[in-house]
Short mmCIF file of the N, C-alpha and C atoms (twelve columns), coordinates in Angstrom:
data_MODEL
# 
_entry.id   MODEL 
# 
loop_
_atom_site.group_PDB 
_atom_site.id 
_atom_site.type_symbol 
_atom_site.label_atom_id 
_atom_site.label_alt_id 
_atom_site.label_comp_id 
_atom_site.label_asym_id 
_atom_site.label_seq_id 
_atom_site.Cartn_x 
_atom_site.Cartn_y 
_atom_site.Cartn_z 
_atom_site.pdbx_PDB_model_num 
ATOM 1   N N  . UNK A 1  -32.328 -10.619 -31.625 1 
ATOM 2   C CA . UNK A 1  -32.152 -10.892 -30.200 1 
ATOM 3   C C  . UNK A 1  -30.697 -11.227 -29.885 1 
ATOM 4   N N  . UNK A 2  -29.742 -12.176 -30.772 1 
ATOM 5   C CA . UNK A 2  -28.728 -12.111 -30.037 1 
ATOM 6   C C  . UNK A 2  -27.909 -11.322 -30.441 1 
ATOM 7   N N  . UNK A 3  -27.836 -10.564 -31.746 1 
ATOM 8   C CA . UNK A 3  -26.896 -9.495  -32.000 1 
ATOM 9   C C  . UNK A 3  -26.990 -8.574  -30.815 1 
ATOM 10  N N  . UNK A 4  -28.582 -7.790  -30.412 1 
ATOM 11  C CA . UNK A 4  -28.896 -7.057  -29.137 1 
ATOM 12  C C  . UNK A 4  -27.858 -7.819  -28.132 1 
ATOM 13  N N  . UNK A 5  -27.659 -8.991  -27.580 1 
ATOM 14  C CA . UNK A 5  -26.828 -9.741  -26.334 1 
ATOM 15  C C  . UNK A 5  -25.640 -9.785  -26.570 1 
ATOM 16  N N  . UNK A 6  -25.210 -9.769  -27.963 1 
ATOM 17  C CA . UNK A 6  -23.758 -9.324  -28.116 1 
ATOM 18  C C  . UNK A 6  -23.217 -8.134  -27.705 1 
ATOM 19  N N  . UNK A 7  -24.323 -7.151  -28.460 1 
ATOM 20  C CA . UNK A 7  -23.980 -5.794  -28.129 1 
ATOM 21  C C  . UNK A 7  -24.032 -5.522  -26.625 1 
ATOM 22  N N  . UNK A 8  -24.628 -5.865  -25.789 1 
ATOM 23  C CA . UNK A 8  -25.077 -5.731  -24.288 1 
ATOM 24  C C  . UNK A 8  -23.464 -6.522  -23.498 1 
ATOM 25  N N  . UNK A 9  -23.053 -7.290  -24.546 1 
ATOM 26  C CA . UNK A 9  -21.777 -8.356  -23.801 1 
ATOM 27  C C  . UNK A 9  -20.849 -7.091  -23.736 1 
ATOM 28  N N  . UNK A 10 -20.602 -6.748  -25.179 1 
ATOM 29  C CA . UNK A 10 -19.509 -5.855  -25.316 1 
ATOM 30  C C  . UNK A 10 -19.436 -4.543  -24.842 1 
ATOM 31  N N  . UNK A 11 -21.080 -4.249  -24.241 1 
ATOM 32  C CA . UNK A 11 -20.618 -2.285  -23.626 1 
ATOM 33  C C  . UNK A 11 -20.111 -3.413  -22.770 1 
ATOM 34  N N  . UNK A 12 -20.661 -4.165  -21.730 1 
ATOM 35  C CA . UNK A 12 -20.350 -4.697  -20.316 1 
ATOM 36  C C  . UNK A 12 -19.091 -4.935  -20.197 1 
ATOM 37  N N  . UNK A 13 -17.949 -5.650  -21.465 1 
ATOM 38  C CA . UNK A 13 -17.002 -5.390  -21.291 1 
ATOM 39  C C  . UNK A 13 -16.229 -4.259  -21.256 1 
ATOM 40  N N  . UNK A 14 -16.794 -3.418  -22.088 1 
ATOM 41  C CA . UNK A 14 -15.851 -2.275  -22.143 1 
ATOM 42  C C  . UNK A 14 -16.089 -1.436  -20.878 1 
ATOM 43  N N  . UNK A 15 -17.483 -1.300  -20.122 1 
ATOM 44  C CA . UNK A 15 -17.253 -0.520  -18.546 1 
ATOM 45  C C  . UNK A 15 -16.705 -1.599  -18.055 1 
ATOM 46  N N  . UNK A 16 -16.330 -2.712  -17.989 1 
ATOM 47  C CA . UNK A 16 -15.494 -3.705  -16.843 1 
ATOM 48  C C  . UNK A 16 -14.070 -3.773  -17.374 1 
ATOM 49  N N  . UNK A 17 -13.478 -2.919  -18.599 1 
ATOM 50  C CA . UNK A 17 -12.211 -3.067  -18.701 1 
ATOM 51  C C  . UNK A 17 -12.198 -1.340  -18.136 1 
ATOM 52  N N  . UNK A 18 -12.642 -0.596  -18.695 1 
ATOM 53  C CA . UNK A 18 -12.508 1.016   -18.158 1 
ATOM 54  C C  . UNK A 18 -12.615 1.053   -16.532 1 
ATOM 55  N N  . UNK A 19 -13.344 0.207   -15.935 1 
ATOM 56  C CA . UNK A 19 -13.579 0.276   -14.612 1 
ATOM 57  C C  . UNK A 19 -11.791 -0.292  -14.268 1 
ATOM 58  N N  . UNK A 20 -11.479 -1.171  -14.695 1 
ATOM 59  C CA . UNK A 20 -10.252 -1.833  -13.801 1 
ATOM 60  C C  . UNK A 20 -9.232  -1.136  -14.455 1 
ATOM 61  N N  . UNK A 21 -9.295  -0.401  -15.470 1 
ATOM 62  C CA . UNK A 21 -8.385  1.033   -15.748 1 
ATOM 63  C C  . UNK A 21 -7.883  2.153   -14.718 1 
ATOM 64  N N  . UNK A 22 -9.080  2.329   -14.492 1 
ATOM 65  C CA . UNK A 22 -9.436  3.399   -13.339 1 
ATOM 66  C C  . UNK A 22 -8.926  3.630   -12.213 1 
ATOM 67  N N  . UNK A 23 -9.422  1.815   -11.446 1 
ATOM 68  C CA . UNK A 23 -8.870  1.651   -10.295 1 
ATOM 69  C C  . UNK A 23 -7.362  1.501   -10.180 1 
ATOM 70  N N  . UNK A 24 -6.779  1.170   -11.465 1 
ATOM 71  C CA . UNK A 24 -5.436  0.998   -11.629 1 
ATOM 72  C C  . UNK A 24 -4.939  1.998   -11.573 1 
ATOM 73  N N  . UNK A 25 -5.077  3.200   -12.578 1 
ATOM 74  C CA . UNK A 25 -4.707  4.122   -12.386 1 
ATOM 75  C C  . UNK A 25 -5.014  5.201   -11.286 1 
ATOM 76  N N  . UNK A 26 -6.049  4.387   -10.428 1 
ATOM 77  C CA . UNK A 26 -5.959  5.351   -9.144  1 
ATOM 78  C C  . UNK A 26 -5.304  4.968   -7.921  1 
ATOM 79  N N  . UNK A 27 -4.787  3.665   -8.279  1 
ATOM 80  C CA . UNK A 27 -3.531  3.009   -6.781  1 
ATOM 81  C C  . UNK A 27 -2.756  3.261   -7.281  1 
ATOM 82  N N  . UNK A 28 -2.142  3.482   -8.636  1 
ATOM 83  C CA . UNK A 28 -0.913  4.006   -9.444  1 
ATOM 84  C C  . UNK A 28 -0.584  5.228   -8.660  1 
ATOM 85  N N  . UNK A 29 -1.454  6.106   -9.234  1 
ATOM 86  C CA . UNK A 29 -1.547  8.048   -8.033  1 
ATOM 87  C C  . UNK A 29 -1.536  7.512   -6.872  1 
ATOM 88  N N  . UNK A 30 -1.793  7.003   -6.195  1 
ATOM 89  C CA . UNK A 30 -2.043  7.069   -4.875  1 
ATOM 90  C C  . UNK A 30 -0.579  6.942   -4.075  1 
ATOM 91  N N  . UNK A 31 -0.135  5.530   -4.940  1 
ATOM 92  C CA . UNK A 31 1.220   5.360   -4.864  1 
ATOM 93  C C  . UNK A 31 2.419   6.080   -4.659  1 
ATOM 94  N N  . UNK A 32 2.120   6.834   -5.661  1 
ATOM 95  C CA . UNK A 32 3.148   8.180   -6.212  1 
ATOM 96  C C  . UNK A 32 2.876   9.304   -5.322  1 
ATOM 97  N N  . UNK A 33 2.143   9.161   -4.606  1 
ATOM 98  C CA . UNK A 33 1.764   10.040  -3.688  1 
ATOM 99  C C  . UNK A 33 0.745   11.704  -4.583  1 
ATOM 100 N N  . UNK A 34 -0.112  11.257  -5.817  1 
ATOM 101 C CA . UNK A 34 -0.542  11.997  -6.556  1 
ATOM 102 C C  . UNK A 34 -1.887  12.103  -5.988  1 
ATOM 103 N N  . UNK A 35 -2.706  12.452  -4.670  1 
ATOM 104 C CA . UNK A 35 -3.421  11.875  -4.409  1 
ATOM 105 C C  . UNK A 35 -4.907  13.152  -4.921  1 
ATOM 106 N N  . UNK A 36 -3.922  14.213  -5.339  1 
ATOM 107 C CA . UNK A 36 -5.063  15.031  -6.275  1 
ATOM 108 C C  . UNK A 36 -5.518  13.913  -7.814  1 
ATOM 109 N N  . UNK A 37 -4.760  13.629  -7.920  1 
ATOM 110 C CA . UNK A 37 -4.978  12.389  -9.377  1 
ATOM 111 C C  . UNK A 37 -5.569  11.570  -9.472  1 
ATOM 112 N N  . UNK A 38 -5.420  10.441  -7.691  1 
ATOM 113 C CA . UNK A 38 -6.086  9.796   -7.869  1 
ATOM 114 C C  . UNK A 38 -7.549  9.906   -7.641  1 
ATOM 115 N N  . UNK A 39 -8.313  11.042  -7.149  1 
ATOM 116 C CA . UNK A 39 -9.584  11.506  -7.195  1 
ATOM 117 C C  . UNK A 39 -10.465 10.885  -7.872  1 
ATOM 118 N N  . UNK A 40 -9.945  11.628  -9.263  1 
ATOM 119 C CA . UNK A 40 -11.025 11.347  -10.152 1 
ATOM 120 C C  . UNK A 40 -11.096 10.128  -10.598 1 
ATOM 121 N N  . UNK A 41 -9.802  9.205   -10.498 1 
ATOM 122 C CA . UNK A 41 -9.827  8.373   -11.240 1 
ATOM 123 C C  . UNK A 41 -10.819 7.247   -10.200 1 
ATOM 124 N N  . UNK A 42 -11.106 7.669   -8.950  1 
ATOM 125 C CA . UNK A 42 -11.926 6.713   -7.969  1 
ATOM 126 C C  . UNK A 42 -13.299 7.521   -8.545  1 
ATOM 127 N N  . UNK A 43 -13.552 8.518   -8.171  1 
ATOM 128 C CA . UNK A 43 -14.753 8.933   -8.471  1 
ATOM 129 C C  . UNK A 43 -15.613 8.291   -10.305 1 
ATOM 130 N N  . UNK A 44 -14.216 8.371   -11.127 1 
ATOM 131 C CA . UNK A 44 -14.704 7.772   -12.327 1 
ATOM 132 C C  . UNK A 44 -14.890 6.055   -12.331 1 
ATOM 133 N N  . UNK A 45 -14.645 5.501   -11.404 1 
ATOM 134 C CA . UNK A 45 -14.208 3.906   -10.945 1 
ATOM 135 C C  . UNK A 45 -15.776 3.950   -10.148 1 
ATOM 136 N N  . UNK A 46 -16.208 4.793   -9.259  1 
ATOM 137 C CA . UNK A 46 -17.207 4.435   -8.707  1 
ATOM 138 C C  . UNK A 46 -18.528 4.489   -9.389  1 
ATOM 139 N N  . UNK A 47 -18.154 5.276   -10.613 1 
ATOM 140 C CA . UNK A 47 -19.792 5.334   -11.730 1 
ATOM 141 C C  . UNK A 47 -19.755 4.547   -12.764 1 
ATOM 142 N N  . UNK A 48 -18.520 3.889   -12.791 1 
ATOM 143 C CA . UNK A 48 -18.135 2.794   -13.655 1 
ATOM 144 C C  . UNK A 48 -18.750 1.185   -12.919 1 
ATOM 145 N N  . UNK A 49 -18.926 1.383   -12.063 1 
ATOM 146 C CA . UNK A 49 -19.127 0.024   -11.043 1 
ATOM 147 C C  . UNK A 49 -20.343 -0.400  -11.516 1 
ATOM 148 N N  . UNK A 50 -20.214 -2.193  -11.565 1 
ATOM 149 C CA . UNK A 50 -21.261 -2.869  -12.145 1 
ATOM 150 C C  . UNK A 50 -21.550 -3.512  -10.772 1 
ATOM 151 N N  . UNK A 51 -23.040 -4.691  -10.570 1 
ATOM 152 C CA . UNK A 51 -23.424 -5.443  -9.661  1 
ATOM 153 C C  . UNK A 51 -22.187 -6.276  -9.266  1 
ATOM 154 N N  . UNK A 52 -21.831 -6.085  -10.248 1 
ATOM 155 C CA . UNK A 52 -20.489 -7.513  -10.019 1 
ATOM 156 C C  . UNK A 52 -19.172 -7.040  -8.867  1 
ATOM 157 N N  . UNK A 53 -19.015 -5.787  -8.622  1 
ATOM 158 C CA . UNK A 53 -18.682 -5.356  -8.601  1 
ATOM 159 C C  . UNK A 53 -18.759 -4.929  -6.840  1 
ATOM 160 N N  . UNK A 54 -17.587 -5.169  -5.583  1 
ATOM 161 C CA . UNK A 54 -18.437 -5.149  -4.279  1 
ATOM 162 C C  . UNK A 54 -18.008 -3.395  -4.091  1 
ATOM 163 N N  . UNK A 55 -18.752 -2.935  -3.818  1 
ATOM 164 C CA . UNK A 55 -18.552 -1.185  -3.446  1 
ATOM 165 C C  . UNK A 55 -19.465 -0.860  -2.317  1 
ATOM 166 N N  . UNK A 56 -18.161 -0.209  -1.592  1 
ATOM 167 C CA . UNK A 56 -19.105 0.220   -0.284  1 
ATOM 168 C C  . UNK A 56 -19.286 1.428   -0.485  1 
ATOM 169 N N  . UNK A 57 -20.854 2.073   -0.453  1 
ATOM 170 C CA . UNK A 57 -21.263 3.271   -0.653  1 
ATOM 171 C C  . UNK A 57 -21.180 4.172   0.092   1 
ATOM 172 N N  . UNK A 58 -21.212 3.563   1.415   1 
ATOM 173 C CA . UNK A 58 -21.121 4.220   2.597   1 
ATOM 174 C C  . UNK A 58 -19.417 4.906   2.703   1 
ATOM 175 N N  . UNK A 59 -18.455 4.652   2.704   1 
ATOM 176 C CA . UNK A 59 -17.171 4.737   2.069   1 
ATOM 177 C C  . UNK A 59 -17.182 5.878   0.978   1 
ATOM 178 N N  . UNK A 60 -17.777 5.614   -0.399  1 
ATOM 179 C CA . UNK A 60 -17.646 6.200   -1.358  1 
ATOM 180 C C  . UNK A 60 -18.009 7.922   -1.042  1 
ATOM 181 N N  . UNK A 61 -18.997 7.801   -0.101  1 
ATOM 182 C CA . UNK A 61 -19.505 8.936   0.363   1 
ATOM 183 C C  . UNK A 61 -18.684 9.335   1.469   1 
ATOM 184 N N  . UNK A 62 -18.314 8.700   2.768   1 
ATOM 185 C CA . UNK A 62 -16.910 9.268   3.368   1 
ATOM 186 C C  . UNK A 62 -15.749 9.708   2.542   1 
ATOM 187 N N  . UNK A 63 -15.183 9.229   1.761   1 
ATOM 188 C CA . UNK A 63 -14.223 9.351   1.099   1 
ATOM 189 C C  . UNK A 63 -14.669 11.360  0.226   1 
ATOM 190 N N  . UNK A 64 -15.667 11.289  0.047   1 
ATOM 191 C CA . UNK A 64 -16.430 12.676  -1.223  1 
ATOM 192 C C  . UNK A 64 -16.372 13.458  0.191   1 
ATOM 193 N N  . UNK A 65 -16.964 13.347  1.311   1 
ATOM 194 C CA . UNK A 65 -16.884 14.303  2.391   1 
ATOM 195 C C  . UNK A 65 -15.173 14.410  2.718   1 
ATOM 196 N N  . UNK A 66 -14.639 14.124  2.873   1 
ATOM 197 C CA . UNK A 66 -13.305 14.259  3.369   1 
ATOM 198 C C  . UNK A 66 -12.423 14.633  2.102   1 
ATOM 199 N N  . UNK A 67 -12.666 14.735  0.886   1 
ATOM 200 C CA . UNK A 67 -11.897 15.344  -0.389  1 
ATOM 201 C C  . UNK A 67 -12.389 16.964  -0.082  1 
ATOM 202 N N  . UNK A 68 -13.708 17.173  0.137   1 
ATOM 203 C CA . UNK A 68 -14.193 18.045  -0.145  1 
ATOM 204 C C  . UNK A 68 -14.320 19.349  1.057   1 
ATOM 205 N N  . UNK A 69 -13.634 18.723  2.051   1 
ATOM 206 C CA . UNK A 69 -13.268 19.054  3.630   1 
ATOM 207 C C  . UNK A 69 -11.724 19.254  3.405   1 
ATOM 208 N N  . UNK A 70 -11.129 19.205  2.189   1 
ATOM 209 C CA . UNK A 70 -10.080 19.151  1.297   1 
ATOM 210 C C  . UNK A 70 -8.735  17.991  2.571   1 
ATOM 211 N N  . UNK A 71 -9.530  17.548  2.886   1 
ATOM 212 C CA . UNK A 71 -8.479  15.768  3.147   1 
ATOM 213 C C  . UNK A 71 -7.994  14.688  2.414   1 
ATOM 214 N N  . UNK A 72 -7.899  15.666  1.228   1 
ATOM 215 C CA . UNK A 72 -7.521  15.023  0.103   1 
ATOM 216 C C  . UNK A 72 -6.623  13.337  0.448   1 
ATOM 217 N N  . UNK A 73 -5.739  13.266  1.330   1 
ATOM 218 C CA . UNK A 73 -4.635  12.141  1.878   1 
ATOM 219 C C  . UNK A 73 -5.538  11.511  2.438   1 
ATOM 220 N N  . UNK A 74 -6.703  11.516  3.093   1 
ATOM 221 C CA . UNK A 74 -7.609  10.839  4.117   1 
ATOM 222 C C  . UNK A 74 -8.588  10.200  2.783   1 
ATOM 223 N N  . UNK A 75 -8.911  11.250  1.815   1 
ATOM 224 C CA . UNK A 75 -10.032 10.712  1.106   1 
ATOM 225 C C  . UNK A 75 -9.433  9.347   0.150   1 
ATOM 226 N N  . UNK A 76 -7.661  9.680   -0.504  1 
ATOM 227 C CA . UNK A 76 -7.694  8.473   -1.237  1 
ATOM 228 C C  . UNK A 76 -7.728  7.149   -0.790  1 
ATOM 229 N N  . UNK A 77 -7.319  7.391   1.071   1 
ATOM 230 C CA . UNK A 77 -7.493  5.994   1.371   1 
ATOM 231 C C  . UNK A 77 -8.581  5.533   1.970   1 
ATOM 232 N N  . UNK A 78 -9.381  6.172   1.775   1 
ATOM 233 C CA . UNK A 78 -11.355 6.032   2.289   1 
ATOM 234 C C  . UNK A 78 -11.529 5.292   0.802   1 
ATOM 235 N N  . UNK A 79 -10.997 6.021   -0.461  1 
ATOM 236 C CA . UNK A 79 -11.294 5.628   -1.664  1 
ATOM 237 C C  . UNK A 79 -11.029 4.315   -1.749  1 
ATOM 238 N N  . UNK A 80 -9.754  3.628   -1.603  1 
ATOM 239 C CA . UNK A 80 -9.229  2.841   -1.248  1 
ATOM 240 C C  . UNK A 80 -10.458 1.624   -1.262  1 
ATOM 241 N N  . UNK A 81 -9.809  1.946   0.284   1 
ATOM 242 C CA . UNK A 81 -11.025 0.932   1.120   1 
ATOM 243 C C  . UNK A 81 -12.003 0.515   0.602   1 
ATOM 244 N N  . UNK A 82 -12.955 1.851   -0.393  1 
ATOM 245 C CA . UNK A 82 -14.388 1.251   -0.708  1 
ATOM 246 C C  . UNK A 82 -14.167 0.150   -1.630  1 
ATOM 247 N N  . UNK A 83 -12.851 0.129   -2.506  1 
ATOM 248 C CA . UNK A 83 -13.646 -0.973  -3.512  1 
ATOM 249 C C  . UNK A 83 -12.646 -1.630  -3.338  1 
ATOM 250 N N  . UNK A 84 -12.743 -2.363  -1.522  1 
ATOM 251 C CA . UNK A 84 -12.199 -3.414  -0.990  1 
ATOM 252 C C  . UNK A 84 -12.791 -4.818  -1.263  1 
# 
């Protein structure tokens, strides 16, 4: 039982360090004005997201309509926003 809760500690850390990877490296692109770059790295940030974690879905999904409407400049800062 607690080796199982160790193991359960440590994925949880490792999606909560990959998650704040992500988002880093997707205000990094965004920054740089890479905003094809920072895409994925939100889209990989938003399947990375734990409870802990505040994400607006409603957002996440504006942001996927407006990439894909190719508003790529509109979508990173919808991206943005969601995981305000």
């Amino acid at each position: 039982r607690l080796t199982q809760q160790v193991r359960e500690s440590s994925t949880q850390a490792k999606s909560d360090q990959d998650f704040a990877r992500r988002i880093g490296s997707a205000k990094i692109c965004q920054r740089l004005k890479l905003y094809d770059q920072a895409w994925p790295e939100y889209i990989s940030a938003s399947e990375l997201a734990t409870l802990s974690v505040k994400l607006d879905s409603a957002k996440i999904n504006q942001a996927k309509a407006a990439y894909f409407e190719g508003r790529i400049y509109e979508a990173a800062g919808i991206f943005e926003q969601a995981f305000q």
